[in-house]
mmCIF file of C-alpha atoms and ligand atoms in Angstrom:
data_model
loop_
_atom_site.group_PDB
_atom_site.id
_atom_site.type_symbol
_atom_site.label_atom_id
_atom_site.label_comp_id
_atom_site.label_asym_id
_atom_site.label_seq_id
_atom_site.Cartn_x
_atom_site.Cartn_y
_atom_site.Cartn_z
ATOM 1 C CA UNK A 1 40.697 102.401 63.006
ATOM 2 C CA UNK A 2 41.987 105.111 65.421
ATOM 3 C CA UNK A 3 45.065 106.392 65.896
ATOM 4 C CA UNK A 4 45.992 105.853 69.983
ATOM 5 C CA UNK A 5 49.340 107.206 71.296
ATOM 6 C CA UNK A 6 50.459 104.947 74.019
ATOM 7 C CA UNK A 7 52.529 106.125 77.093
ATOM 8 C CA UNK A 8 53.953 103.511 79.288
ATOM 9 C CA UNK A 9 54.794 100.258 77.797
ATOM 10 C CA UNK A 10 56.139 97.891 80.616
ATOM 11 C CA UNK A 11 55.165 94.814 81.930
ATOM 12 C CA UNK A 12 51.429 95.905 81.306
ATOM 13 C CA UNK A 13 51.553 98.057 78.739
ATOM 14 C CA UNK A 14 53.049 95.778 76.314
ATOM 15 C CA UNK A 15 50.028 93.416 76.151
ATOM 16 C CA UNK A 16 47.838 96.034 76.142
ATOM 17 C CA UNK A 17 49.302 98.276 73.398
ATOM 18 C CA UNK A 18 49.625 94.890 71.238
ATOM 19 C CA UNK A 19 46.154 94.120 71.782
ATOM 20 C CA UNK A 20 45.054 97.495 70.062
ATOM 21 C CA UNK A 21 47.143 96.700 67.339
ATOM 22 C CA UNK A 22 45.686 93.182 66.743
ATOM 23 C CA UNK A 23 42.433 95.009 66.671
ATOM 24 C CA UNK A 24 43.941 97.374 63.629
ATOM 25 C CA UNK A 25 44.442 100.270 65.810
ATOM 26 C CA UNK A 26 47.508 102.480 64.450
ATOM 27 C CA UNK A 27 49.583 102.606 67.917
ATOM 28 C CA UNK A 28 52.452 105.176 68.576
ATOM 29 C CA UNK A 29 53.632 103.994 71.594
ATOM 30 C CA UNK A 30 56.123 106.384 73.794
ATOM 31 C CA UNK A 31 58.975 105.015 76.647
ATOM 32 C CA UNK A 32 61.479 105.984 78.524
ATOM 33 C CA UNK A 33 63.220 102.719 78.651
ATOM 34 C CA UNK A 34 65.021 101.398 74.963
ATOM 35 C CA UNK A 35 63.913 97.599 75.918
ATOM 36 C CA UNK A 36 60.292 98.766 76.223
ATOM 37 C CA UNK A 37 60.551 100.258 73.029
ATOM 38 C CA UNK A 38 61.567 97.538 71.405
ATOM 39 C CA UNK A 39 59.289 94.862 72.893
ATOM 40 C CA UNK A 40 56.899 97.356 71.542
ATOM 41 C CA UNK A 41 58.177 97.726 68.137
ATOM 42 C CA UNK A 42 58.087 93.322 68.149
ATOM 43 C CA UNK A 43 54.298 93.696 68.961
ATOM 44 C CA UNK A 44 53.708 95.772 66.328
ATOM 45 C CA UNK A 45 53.830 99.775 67.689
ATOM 46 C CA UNK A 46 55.392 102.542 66.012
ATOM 47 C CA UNK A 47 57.693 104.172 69.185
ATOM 48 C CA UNK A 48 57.694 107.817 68.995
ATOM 49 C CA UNK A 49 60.765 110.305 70.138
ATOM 50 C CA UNK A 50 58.600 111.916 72.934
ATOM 51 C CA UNK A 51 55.699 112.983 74.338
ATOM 52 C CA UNK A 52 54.768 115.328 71.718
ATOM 53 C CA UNK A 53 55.404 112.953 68.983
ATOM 54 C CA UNK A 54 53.144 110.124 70.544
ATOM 55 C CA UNK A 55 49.848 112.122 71.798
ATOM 56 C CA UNK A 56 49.996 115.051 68.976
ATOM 57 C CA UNK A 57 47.617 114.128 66.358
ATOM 58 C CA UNK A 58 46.267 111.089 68.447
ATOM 59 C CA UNK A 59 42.558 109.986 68.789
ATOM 60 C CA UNK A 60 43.278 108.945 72.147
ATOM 61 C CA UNK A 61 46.166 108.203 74.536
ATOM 62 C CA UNK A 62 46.304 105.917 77.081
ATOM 63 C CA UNK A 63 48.781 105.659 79.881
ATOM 64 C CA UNK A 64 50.144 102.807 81.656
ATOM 65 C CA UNK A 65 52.706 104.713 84.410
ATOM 66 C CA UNK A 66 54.301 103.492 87.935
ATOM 67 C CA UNK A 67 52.463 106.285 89.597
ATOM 68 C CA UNK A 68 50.285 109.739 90.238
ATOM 69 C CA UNK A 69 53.670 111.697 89.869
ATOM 70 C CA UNK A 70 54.890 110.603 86.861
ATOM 71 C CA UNK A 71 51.226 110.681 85.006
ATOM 72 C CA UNK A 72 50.887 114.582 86.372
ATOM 73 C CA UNK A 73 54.502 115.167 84.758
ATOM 74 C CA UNK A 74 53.627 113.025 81.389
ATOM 75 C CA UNK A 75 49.966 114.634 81.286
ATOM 76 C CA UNK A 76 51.274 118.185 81.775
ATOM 77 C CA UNK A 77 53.271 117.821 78.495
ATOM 78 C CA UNK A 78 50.958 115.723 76.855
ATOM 79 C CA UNK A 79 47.895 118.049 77.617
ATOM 80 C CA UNK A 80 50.224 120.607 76.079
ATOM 81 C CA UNK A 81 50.084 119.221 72.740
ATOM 82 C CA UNK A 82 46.894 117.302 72.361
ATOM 83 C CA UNK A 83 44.142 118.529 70.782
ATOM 84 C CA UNK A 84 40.535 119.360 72.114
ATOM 85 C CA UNK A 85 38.135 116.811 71.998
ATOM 86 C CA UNK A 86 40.567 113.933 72.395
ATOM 87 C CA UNK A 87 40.008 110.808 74.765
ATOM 88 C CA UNK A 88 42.978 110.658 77.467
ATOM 89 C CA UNK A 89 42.431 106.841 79.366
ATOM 90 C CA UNK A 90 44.683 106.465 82.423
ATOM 91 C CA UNK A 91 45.113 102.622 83.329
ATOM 92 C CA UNK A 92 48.296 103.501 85.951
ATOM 93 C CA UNK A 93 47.251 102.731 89.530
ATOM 94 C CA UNK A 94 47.419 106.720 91.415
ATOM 95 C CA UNK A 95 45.941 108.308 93.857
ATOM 96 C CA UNK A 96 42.237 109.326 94.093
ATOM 97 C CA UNK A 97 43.188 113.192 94.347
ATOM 98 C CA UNK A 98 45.897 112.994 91.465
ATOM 99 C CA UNK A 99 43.423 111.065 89.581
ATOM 100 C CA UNK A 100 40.605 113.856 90.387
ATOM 101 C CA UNK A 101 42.979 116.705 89.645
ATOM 102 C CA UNK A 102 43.953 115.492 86.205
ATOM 103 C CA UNK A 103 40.435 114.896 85.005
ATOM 104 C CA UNK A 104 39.715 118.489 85.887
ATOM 105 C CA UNK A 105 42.468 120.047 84.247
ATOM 106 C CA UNK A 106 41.715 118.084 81.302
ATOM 107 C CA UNK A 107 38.464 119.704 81.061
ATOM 108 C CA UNK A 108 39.409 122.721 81.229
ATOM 109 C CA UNK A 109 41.395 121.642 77.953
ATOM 110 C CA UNK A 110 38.698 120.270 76.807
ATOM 111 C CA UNK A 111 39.801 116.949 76.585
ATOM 112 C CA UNK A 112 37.367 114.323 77.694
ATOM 113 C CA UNK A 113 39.380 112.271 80.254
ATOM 114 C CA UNK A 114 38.828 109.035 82.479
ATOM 115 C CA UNK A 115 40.837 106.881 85.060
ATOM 116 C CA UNK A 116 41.210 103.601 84.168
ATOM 117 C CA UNK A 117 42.887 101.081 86.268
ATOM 118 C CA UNK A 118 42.833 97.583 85.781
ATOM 119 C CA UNK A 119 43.575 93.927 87.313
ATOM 120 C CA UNK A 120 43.842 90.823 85.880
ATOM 121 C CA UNK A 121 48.177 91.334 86.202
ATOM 122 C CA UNK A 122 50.582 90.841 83.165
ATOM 123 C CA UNK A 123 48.641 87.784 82.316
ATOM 124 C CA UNK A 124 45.318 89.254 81.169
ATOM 125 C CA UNK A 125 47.477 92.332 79.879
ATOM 126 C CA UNK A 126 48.523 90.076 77.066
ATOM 127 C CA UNK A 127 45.161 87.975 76.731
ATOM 128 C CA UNK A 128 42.528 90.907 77.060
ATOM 129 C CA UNK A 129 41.174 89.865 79.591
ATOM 130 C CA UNK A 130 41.569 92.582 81.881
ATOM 131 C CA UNK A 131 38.907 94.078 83.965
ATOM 132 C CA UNK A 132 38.496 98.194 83.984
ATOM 133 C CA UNK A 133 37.206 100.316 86.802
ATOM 134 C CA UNK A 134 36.487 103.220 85.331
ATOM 135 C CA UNK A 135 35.626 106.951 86.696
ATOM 136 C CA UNK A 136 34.674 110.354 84.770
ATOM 137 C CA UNK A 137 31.712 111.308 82.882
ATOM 138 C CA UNK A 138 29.312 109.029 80.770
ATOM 139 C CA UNK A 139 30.394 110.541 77.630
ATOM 140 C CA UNK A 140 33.719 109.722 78.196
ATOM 141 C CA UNK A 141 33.342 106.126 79.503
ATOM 142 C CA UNK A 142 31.238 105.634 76.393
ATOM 143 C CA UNK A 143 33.932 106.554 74.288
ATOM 144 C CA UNK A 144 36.352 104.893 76.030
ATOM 145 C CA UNK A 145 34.265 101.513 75.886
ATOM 146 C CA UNK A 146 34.994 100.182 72.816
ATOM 147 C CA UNK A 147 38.891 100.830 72.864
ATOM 148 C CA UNK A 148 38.559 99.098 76.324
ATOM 149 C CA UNK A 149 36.639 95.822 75.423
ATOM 150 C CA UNK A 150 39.612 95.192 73.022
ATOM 151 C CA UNK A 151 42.129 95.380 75.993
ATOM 152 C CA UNK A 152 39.685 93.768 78.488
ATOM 153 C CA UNK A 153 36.617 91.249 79.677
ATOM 154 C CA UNK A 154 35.216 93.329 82.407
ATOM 155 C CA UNK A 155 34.676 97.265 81.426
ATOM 156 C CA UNK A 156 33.201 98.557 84.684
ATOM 157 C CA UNK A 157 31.648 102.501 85.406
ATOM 158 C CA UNK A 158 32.296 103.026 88.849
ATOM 159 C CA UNK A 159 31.144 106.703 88.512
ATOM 160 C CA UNK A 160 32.993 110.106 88.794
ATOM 161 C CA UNK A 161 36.414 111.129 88.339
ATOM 162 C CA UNK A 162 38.650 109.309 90.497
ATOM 163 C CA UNK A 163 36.098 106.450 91.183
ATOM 164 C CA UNK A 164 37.861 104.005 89.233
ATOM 165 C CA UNK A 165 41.234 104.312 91.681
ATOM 166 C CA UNK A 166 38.568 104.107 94.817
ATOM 167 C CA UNK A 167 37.438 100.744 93.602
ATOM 168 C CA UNK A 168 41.023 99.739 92.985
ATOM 169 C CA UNK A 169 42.105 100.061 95.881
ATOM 170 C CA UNK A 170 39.558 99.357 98.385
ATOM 171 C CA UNK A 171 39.269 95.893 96.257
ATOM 172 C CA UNK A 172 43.069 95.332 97.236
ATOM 173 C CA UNK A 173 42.580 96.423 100.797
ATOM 174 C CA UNK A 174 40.248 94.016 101.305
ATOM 175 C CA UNK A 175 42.653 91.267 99.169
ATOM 176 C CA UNK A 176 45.183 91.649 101.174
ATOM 177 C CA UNK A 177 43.396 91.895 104.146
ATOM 178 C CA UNK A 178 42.024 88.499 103.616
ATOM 179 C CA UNK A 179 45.177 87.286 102.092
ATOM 180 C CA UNK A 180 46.469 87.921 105.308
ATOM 181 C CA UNK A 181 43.736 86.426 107.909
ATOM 182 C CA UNK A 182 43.768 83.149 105.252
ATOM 183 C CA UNK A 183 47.444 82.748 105.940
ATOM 184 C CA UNK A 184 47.066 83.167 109.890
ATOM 185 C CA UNK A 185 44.348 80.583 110.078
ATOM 186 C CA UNK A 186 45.941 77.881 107.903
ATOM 187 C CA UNK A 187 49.499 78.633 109.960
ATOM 188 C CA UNK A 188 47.473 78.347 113.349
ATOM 189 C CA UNK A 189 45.868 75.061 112.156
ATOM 190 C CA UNK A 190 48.922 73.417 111.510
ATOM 191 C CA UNK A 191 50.968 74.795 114.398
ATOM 192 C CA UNK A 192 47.657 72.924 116.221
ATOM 193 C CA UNK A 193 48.141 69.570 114.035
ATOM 194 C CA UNK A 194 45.547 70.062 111.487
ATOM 195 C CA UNK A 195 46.974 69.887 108.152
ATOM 196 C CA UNK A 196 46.609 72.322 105.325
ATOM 197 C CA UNK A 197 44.651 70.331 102.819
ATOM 198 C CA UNK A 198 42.314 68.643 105.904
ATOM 199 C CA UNK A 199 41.637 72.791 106.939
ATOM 200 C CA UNK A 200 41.064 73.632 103.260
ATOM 201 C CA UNK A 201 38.342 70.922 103.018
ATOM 202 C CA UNK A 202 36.366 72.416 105.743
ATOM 203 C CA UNK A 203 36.915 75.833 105.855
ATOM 204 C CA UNK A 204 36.392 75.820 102.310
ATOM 205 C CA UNK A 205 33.226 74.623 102.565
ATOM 206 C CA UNK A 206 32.275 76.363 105.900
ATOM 207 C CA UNK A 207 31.894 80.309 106.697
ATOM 208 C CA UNK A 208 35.801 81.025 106.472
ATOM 209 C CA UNK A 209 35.799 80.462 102.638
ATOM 210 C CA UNK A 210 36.861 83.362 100.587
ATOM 211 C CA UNK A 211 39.010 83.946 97.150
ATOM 212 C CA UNK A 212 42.704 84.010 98.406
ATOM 213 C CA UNK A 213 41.362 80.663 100.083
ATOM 214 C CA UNK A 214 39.924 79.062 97.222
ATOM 215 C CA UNK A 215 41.401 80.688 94.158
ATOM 216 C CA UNK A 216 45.403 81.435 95.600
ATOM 217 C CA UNK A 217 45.600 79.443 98.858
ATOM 218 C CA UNK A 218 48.791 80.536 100.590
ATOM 219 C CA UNK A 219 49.293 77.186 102.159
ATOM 220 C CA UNK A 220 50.826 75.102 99.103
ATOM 221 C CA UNK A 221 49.104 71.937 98.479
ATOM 222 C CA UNK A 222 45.086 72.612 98.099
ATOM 223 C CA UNK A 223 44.896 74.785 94.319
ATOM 224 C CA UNK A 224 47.507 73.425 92.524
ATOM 225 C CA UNK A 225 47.557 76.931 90.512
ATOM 226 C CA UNK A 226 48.647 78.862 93.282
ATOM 227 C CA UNK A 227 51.817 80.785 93.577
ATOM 228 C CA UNK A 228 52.346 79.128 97.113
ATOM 229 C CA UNK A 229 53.220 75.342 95.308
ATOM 230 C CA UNK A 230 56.020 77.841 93.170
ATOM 231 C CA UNK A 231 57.783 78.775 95.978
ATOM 232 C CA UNK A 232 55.692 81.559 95.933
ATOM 233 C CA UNK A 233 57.223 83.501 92.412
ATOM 234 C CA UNK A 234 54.807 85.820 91.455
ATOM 235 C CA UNK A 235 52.029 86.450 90.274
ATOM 236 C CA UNK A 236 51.216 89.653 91.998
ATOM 237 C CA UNK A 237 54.089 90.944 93.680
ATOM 238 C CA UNK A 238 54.057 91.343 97.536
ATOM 239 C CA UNK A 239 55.407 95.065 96.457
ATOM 240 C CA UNK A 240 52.160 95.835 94.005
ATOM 241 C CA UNK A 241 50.065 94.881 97.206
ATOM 242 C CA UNK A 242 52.064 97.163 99.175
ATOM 243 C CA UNK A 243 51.923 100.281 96.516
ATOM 244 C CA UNK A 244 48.399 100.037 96.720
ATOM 245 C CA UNK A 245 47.865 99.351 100.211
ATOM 246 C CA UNK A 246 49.701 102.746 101.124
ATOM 247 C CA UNK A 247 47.676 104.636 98.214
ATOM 248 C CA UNK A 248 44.783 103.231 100.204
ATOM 249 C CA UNK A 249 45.777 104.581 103.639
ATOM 250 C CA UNK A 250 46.523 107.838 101.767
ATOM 251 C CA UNK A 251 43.549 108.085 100.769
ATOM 252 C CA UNK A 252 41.772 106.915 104.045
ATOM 253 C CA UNK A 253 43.591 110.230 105.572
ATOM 254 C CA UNK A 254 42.103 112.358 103.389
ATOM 255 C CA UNK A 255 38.875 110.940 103.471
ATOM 256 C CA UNK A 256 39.317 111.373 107.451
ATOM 257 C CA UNK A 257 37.973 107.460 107.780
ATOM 258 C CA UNK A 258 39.819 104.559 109.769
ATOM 259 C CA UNK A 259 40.765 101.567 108.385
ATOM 260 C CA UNK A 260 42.393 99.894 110.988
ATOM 261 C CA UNK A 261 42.880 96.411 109.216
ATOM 262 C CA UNK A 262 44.130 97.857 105.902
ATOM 263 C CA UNK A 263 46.639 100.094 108.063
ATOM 264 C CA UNK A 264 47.955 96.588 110.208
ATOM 265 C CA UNK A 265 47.757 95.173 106.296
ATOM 266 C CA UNK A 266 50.401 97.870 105.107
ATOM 267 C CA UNK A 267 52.298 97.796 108.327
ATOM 268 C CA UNK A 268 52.842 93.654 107.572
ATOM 269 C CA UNK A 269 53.535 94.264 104.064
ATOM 270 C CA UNK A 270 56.108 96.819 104.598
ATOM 271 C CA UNK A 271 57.647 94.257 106.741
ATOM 272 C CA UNK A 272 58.631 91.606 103.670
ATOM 273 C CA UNK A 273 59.989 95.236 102.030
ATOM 274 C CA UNK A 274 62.001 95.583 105.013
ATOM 275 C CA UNK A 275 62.860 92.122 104.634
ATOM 276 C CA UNK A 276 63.835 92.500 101.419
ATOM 277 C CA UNK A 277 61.343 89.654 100.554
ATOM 278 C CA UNK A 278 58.422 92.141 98.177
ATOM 279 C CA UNK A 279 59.468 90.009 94.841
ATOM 280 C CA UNK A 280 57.613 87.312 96.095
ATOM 281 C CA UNK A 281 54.274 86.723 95.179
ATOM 282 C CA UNK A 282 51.406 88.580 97.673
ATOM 283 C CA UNK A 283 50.686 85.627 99.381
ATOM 284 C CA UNK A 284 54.414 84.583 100.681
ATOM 285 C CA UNK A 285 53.536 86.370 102.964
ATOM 286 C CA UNK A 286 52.595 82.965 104.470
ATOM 287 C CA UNK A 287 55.602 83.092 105.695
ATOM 288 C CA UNK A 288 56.530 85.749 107.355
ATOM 289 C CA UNK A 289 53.479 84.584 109.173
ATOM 290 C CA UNK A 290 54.819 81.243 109.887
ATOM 291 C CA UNK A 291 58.380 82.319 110.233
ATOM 292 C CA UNK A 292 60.247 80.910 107.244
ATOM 293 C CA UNK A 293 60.557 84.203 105.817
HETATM 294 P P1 NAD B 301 56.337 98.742 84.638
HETATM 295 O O1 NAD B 301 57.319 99.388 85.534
HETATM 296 O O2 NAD B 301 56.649 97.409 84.036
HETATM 297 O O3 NAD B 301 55.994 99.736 83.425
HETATM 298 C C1 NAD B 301 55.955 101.133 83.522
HETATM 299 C C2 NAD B 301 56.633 101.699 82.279
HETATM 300 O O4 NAD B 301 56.547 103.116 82.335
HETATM 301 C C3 NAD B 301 58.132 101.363 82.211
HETATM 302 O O5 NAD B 301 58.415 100.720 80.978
HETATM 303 C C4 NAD B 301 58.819 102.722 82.313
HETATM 304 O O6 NAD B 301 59.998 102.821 81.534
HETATM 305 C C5 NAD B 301 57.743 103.640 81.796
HETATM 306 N N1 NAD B 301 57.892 105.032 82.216
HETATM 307 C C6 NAD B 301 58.197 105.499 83.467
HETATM 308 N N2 NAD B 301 58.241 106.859 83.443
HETATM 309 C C7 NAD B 301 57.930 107.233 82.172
HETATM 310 C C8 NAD B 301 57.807 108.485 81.528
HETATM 311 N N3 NAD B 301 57.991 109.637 82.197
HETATM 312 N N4 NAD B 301 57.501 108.511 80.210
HETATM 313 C C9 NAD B 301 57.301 107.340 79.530
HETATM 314 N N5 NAD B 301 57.422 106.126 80.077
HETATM 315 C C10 NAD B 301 57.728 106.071 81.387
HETATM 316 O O7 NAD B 301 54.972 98.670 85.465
HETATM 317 P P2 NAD B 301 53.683 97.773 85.140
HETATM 318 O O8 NAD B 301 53.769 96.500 85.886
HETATM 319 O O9 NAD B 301 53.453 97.762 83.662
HETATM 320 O O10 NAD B 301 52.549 98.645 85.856
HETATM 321 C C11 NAD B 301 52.007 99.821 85.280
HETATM 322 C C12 NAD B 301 50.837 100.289 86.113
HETATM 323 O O11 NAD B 301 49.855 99.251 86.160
HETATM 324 C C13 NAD B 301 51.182 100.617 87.573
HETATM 325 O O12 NAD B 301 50.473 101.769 87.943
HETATM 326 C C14 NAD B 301 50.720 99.389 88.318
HETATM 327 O O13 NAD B 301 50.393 99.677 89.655
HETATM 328 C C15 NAD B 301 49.517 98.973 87.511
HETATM 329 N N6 NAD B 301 49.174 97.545 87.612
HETATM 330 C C16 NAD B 301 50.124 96.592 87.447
HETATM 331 C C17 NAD B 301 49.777 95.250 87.542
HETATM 332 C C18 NAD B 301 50.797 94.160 87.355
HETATM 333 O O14 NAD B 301 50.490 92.999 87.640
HETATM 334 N N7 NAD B 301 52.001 94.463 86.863
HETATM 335 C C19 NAD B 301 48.444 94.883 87.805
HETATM 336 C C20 NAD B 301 47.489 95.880 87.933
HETATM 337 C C21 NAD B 301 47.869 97.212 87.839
#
């Protein structure tokens, strides 16, 4: 049994942090927000005051943030108090270089440190089922391991510092690329006459066939799971595709690369923000493609 301080316990962090206590993990969980702390307390957390409180005397701390400026803010107080030789896990989705910096100041804390972030959405949060990309060292993936296989199915080691976000995000740059190419294709076929499920039969089974196809198909009808025979209620928001579609132009910039379908990809999703239309699930984007929007 370790004792795990837990920073960040929203929509994610709440299955998470309960999963770790299931597994007879002493949690002391830490949030701004009074609703998250009680959730929290319901799934069996102590809540601390603050910061301090939470990561002080803590094997390991995990965080489960919005973003890369709110974990630098959280980490510089946390790295303040916690002790070297503790684990720090980030599961937030950040930026590559925020990600990169943190793991290096944390080592000059000594304080083994790795990014984390997951998918597998508020669902597999609360199963533990999640799947991990990890980055930083092989010591401290091997450490963090075992805490993550009882939060998670798939506990990946993508390599350095920082490789964990790259894999994030270039996975959901090509998602919602293909997202959007899948919902042009089955709004062009029936603009043509061909109906959804007749397209979905073939293309299915032919060289268009991919996972927002099969698994999520925008058009409703074909897989009955999809968000798209819901009325498209998420599911993955259309605004989580969109956070990490701009973290992944960000960090094509800096990488001095071109990406020119991820950038049209941001530039479409920015449009159903504009629209005021990002609560719906990724793939309404269906139709803003076919004009129902
Ligand atoms: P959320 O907004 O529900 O939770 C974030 C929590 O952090 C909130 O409860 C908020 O009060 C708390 N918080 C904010 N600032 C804080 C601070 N300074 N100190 C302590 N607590 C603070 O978001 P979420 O959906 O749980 O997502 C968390 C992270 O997981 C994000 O980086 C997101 O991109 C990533 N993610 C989310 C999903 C998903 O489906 N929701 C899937 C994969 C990855």
């Amino acid at each position: 049994m370790m004792k795990i301080g837990f920073i960040g316990l929203g929509n994610m962090g709440l299955g998470m942090a309960a999963n770790l206590v299931k597994a007879g993990h002493q949690v002391v969980g830490f949030d701004l927000s009074k609703t998250a702390q009680q959730s929290a307390r319901k799934g069996g957390c102590e809540i601390a005051k603050d910061i301090n409180t939470a990561v002080k005397d803590s094997d390991v701390v995990i965080m489960m943030l919005p973003n890369g400026s709110i974990v630098r803010k959280v980490c510089e107080e946390a790295f303040f108090w916690m002790v070297p030789g503790t684990l720090m896990i980030d599961c937030s989705t950040i930026d590559v270089e925020t990600a990169r910096d943190l793991v290096a100041e944390a080592r000059n804390q000594q304080i083994d440190m790795i990014d984390a972030p997951v998918s597998g959405g508020v669902g597999g949060a609360a199963a533990g089922t999640l799947t991990f990309m990890c980055g930083g060292t092989s010591e401290a993936f091997a450490r963090a391991q075992p805490i993550l296989e009882t939060m998670g199915k798939n506990i990946f080691h993508a390599g350095d510092a920082g490789n964990g976000q790259v894999a994030k995000i270039c996975n959901n740059m090509l998602l919602g690329i293909h997202m959007i190419g899948t919902c042009e294709a089955f709004n062009l076929a029936q603009k043509l006459g061909l109906d959804a499920q007749t397209f979905y039969d073939i293309s299915s089974t032919a060289s268009g066939q991919n996972w927002s196809m099969t698994s999520y198909c925008p058009a409703p009808g074909p897989v009955e799971s999809a968000p798209s025979n819901r009325d498209y209620q998420p599911g993955f928001t259309a605004a989580m595709m969109l956070k990490d579609l701009r973290l992944a132009q960000g960090a094509a910039r800096t990488a001095r690369t071109s990406t020119p379908l991820g950038a049209q990809s941001e530039a479409i999703y920015s449009l159903m923000e504009a629209a005021g239309k990002d609560g719906l699930d990724f793939s309404g984007v269906m139709k803003l493609i076919n004009g129902s929007l």
